[in-house]
Coordinates of C-alpha atoms in Angstrom, one line a residue:
M1 CA 160.1 6.7 102.8
D2 CA 160.6 10.0 101.0
L3 CA 159.3 10.1 97.4
L4 CA 161.9 9.2 94.8
P5 CA 162.8 12.1 92.4
A6 CA 160.8 12.0 89.2
A7 CA 162.2 13.3 85.9
T8 CA 160.7 16.4 84.3
A9 CA 159.8 16.3 80.6
E10 CA 163.1 18.0 79.7
E11 CA 165.1 15.6 81.9
A12 CA 163.3 12.6 80.3
L13 CA 164.2 13.8 76.8
A14 CA 167.8 14.4 78.0
L15 CA 168.0 10.8 79.2
L16 CA 167.8 9.6 75.5
S17 CA 171.4 10.9 75.0
L18 CA 172.8 8.6 77.6
P19 CA 174.6 5.4 76.7
D20 CA 172.5 2.3 77.3
A21 CA 174.7 1.2 80.3
E22 CA 174.3 4.5 82.1
L23 CA 170.6 4.9 81.4
L24 CA 169.8 1.4 82.6
S25 CA 172.1 1.6 85.6
R26 CA 170.3 4.8 86.8
A27 CA 166.9 3.1 86.3
A28 CA 168.0 0.0 88.2
C29 CA 169.0 2.2 91.2
L30 CA 165.5 3.8 91.2
R31 CA 163.8 0.4 90.9
H32 CA 165.9 -0.9 93.8
A33 CA 165.1 2.1 95.9
A34 CA 161.4 1.7 95.3
T35 CA 160.9 -2.0 95.7
G36 CA 164.2 -3.7 96.3
R37 CA 164.5 -7.2 94.7
S38 CA 160.7 -7.8 94.7
V39 CA 159.0 -8.7 91.4
S40 CA 155.2 -8.6 91.2
L41 CA 153.6 -11.3 89.1
C42 CA 150.2 -11.2 87.3
A43 CA 148.4 -13.4 84.8
I44 CA 145.3 -13.0 82.7
I45 CA 142.3 -15.1 81.8
N46 CA 140.8 -14.3 78.4
I47 CA 137.1 -14.6 79.4
R48 CA 135.6 -13.4 76.1
S49 CA 137.5 -13.1 72.9
G50 CA 137.2 -11.6 69.4
H51 CA 134.3 -10.1 67.5
C52 CA 135.4 -6.7 68.8
G53 CA 133.8 -3.6 67.2
M54 CA 136.9 -1.5 68.0
D55 CA 139.5 -1.1 65.2
C56 CA 142.8 -0.9 67.3
S57 CA 145.5 -1.4 64.7
F58 CA 147.6 -3.8 66.8
C59 CA 144.8 -6.2 67.9
A60 CA 143.9 -9.4 66.2
Q61 CA 140.4 -9.5 67.9
S62 CA 138.9 -6.7 65.8
R63 CA 136.2 -7.6 63.4
H64 CA 137.4 -4.7 61.2
D65 CA 140.4 -6.8 60.2
P66 CA 140.2 -9.0 57.1
A67 CA 141.3 -12.1 59.0
P68 CA 140.6 -11.7 62.7
Q69 CA 141.5 -14.5 65.1
R70 CA 138.7 -16.8 66.0
G71 CA 137.0 -15.7 69.2
F72 CA 134.7 -17.3 71.7
P73 CA 131.8 -16.1 73.9
L74 CA 132.0 -15.6 77.6
L75 CA 133.4 -18.6 79.3
A76 CA 131.0 -20.9 81.2
D77 CA 130.8 -20.1 84.9
A78 CA 132.3 -23.4 86.0
V79 CA 135.3 -23.0 83.6
L80 CA 136.0 -19.5 84.6
R81 CA 135.8 -20.2 88.3
E82 CA 138.1 -23.2 87.9
R83 CA 140.7 -21.1 86.1
I84 CA 140.5 -18.3 88.7
L85 CA 141.0 -20.7 91.6
A86 CA 143.8 -22.5 89.7
L87 CA 145.8 -19.2 89.4
A88 CA 144.9 -18.3 93.0
A89 CA 146.9 -21.4 94.1
T90 CA 150.1 -20.1 92.4
P91 CA 152.5 -17.3 93.4
V92 CA 150.7 -14.9 91.0
Q93 CA 149.6 -11.9 92.9
R94 CA 147.0 -10.5 90.5
I95 CA 144.6 -12.3 88.3
G96 CA 143.2 -10.3 85.4
L97 CA 139.8 -11.0 83.8
V98 CA 139.9 -9.6 80.3
A99 CA 136.8 -9.3 78.0
S100 CA 136.9 -8.2 74.4
G101 CA 134.7 -5.4 73.1
A102 CA 134.2 -1.8 73.8
A103 CA 132.6 -2.6 77.2
L104 CA 131.3 -5.7 79.0
D105 CA 127.6 -5.2 79.6
G106 CA 124.2 -6.9 79.7
E107 CA 124.0 -10.5 80.9
D108 CA 127.7 -11.1 80.4
F109 CA 128.4 -8.4 82.9
E110 CA 125.9 -9.7 85.4
R111 CA 127.2 -13.3 85.1
V112 CA 130.7 -12.2 85.9
L113 CA 129.6 -10.2 88.9
R114 CA 127.6 -13.1 90.3
L115 CA 130.6 -15.4 89.8
V116 CA 133.0 -13.0 91.4
A117 CA 130.8 -12.3 94.4
G118 CA 130.7 -16.1 95.1
L119 CA 134.5 -16.4 95.3
P120 CA 136.4 -16.5 98.6
A121 CA 137.2 -13.0 99.7
P122 CA 141.0 -13.4 99.5
V123 CA 140.6 -14.4 95.8
R124 CA 138.3 -11.5 95.0
G125 CA 140.9 -9.2 96.4
R126 CA 143.4 -10.4 93.8
L127 CA 141.2 -9.8 90.8
C128 CA 141.8 -7.2 88.2
A129 CA 138.9 -6.4 85.7
S130 CA 139.6 -5.3 82.1
F131 CA 136.1 -4.8 80.8
G132 CA 136.5 -1.7 78.6
R133 CA 134.6 1.6 78.7
L134 CA 132.4 1.1 81.8
D135 CA 130.3 3.9 83.2
A136 CA 130.4 5.1 86.8
R137 CA 127.5 2.8 87.9
R138 CA 129.2 -0.3 86.6
M139 CA 132.5 0.7 88.1
Q140 CA 130.7 0.9 91.5
R141 CA 129.2 -2.5 91.0
L142 CA 132.6 -4.0 90.5
V143 CA 133.7 -2.6 93.8
Q144 CA 130.5 -3.9 95.4
A145 CA 131.3 -7.4 94.0
G146 CA 134.7 -7.3 95.6
I147 CA 137.0 -6.4 92.7
V148 CA 139.7 -4.0 93.8
R149 CA 141.7 -3.1 90.6
Y150 CA 140.7 -2.0 87.1
H151 CA 142.9 -2.3 84.0
H152 CA 142.4 0.1 81.1
N153 CA 145.4 1.2 79.0
L154 CA 145.8 4.6 77.4
E155 CA 147.8 2.7 74.7
T156 CA 149.8 5.7 73.5
S157 CA 150.0 9.5 73.6
E158 CA 146.9 11.6 72.9
R159 CA 148.5 12.9 69.7
W160 CA 149.4 9.5 68.3
Y161 CA 146.2 7.7 69.3
P162 CA 144.1 8.6 66.2
R163 CA 146.7 6.7 64.1
V164 CA 146.0 3.6 66.3
C165 CA 142.2 3.6 66.7
T166 CA 139.4 5.5 65.1
T167 CA 136.4 4.0 66.9
Q168 CA 137.2 5.6 70.3
R169 CA 138.9 8.9 71.3
W170 CA 142.0 9.0 73.6
E171 CA 140.0 11.2 75.9
Q172 CA 137.4 8.4 76.3
R173 CA 140.2 6.0 77.4
R174 CA 141.5 8.6 79.9
D175 CA 138.0 9.3 81.3
T176 CA 137.4 5.6 81.8
A177 CA 140.6 5.4 83.8
R178 CA 139.4 8.4 85.9
R179 CA 136.0 6.8 86.5
A180 CA 137.8 3.7 87.9
L181 CA 139.8 5.8 90.3
A182 CA 136.7 7.8 91.3
A183 CA 134.9 4.5 92.1
G184 CA 137.7 3.6 94.5
L185 CA 139.4 1.1 92.3
S186 CA 143.2 0.8 92.0
L187 CA 144.2 1.5 88.5
C188 CA 146.4 -0.5 86.1
C189 CA 147.1 1.6 83.1
G190 CA 149.8 1.7 80.5
G191 CA 150.4 1.3 76.8
I192 CA 152.0 -0.5 73.9
F193 CA 155.1 0.5 72.0
G194 CA 156.4 -0.2 68.5
L195 CA 153.3 1.3 66.7
G196 CA 155.4 3.9 64.9
E197 CA 155.3 6.4 67.7
T198 CA 158.3 8.7 68.4
W199 CA 160.2 9.1 71.7
E200 CA 158.3 12.3 72.3
E201 CA 155.0 10.3 72.1
R202 CA 156.3 7.7 74.5
I203 CA 157.3 10.4 77.0
S204 CA 154.0 12.1 76.6
L205 CA 152.3 8.8 77.5
A206 CA 154.5 8.5 80.6
F207 CA 153.5 11.9 81.8
A208 CA 149.8 11.3 81.1
L209 CA 150.0 8.3 83.3
R210 CA 151.8 10.3 86.0
D211 CA 149.2 13.0 85.8
L212 CA 146.5 10.3 86.4
G213 CA 148.4 9.1 89.5
V214 CA 148.7 5.5 88.1
A215 CA 150.7 3.2 90.3
H216 CA 150.6 0.1 88.1
V217 CA 151.9 0.5 84.6
P218 CA 151.8 -2.4 82.0
L219 CA 154.4 -1.9 79.2
N220 CA 153.6 -3.9 76.1
F221 CA 155.6 -4.3 72.9
L222 CA 154.0 -4.8 69.5
H223 CA 153.9 -8.5 68.4
P224 CA 152.7 -8.0 64.8
Q225 CA 149.7 -10.3 64.1
P226 CA 148.6 -11.5 60.6
G227 CA 145.5 -9.7 59.3
T228 CA 146.0 -6.6 61.4
P229 CA 147.1 -3.2 59.9
L230 CA 150.4 -3.5 61.7
A231 CA 151.1 -7.1 60.5
K232 CA 154.2 -6.1 58.6
R233 CA 155.7 -3.7 61.1
V234 CA 159.2 -4.7 62.3
P235 CA 159.2 -5.4 66.1
L236 CA 161.3 -3.2 68.3
A237 CA 165.0 -4.1 68.9
P238 CA 165.6 -5.3 72.5
E239 CA 167.9 -2.4 73.2
E240 CA 165.0 0.1 72.4
A241 CA 162.5 -1.9 74.5
L242 CA 164.9 -1.8 77.5
R243 CA 165.4 2.0 77.0
I244 CA 161.7 2.5 77.1
I245 CA 161.5 0.7 80.4
A246 CA 164.3 2.7 81.8
V247 CA 162.8 6.1 80.7
F248 CA 159.4 5.1 82.2
R249 CA 161.2 4.3 85.5
H250 CA 162.7 7.8 85.6
V251 CA 159.3 9.4 85.0
L252 CA 157.4 7.0 87.3
P253 CA 160.0 6.1 89.9
E254 CA 157.5 4.6 92.5
A255 CA 155.4 2.7 90.0
A256 CA 155.1 -1.0 89.4
L257 CA 156.4 -1.2 85.8
R258 CA 155.0 -4.5 84.5
V259 CA 156.4 -5.9 81.3
C260 CA 153.6 -7.7 79.4
G261 CA 152.7 -8.5 75.8
G262 CA 155.5 -8.9 73.3
R263 CA 158.2 -9.7 75.9
P264 CA 159.3 -13.1 74.5
L265 CA 159.3 -11.8 70.9
V266 CA 161.0 -8.5 71.4
L267 CA 163.5 -9.4 74.2
G268 CA 164.0 -13.1 73.6
A269 CA 167.1 -14.3 75.4
R270 CA 167.5 -10.8 77.0
Q271 CA 164.3 -10.9 79.0
G272 CA 166.2 -11.0 82.3
E273 CA 167.6 -7.5 81.5
I274 CA 164.2 -5.9 82.2
F275 CA 165.1 -5.8 85.9
A276 CA 168.4 -4.0 85.2
A277 CA 166.3 -1.5 83.1
G278 CA 164.0 -0.7 86.0
A279 CA 161.1 -3.2 85.7
N280 CA 159.7 -4.7 88.9
A281 CA 156.7 -6.6 87.7
L282 CA 155.8 -8.9 84.8
M283 CA 152.9 -10.7 83.3
T284 CA 153.4 -14.5 83.2
G285 CA 151.6 -17.1 81.1
D286 CA 150.0 -16.4 77.7
Y287 CA 148.7 -13.0 76.5
L288 CA 145.3 -12.4 74.8
T289 CA 146.3 -13.6 71.3
T290 CA 150.0 -14.5 71.6
R291 CA 152.0 -17.0 73.6
G292 CA 153.9 -16.0 76.7
E293 CA 156.3 -17.6 79.1
S294 CA 155.3 -20.3 81.6
L295 CA 155.2 -19.4 85.3
H296 CA 157.9 -22.0 85.9
N297 CA 160.2 -20.2 83.4
D298 CA 159.4 -16.8 84.8
L299 CA 160.2 -17.8 88.3
A300 CA 163.5 -19.3 87.1
L301 CA 164.2 -16.0 85.3
I302 CA 163.5 -14.0 88.4
F303 CA 165.7 -16.0 90.7
A304 CA 168.5 -16.2 88.1
H305 CA 168.8 -12.4 88.1
G306 CA 168.9 -12.0 91.9
M307 CA 165.3 -11.0 92.2
E308 CA 162.4 -12.7 94.2
P309 CA 158.7 -12.9 93.6
D310 CA 156.6 -10.5 95.7
T311 CA 154.2 -12.4 98.0
D312 CA 152.2 -9.5 99.3
A313 CA 148.7 -9.9 97.7
A314 CA 147.8 -6.4 98.8
R315 CA 150.2 -4.8 96.3

């Protein structure tokens, strides 16, 4: 199949002048050309939570906040294995293991690798690791353990990032993503919207992801959390969230655009419109610190809008 046409920066900005109906219709056509009616499903397991030394302004796990959410240490091996296998028995294609902190290291890292290496090969092939700023050696060890995909968001544009986090540079996030790719891992990399960024910042992020060659792009929407610097920020309107999805579809026409955190809050009863806006993937179940939708509800949503869950675990 020939590559679908990708918008230039000028064309992406020009899309913003289109009425909602036309913008979303064009995005839906691109989505259908790329993946038809298939919707990729993923779910995450929060394997270590809270007590994070990073000061990301949107996250309730930071110890820099006056009232961070209560965390927990790395899950016991038996508990983690049970949760992985339980998800592996569902239509969820990808199972994300997410650990708080700048990077998973030391004995926690070793424990996870040992557990992963002991899982059945088809299950290992569905795992996605989100372990922070790993160096090249640890990226290679993930590959050796059988993990095939790494998740590490850029979060926002290079210019806006210092307003979001001061304990890490945007370039460090980008370089972590590059190390994952260099190690031979598939990369899941996206951002979060509603942080006060402009449309120019959003489009800049989309092109940064395209420059990296990212094929799996999670799109999150801010769900303001008590105790965080953005606790009082008003969530995005559903129309704006849908337009973000549509613009990203034009810039990244071949990508899996996965709608993740903030979906129930921001879109509410309009969640089914994400497919008309160009999304072809979603995260089901709970998120790290907020409630999500059940797999049962998400499957019903998919079928109700003429879509079907993707069953190819290789994607």
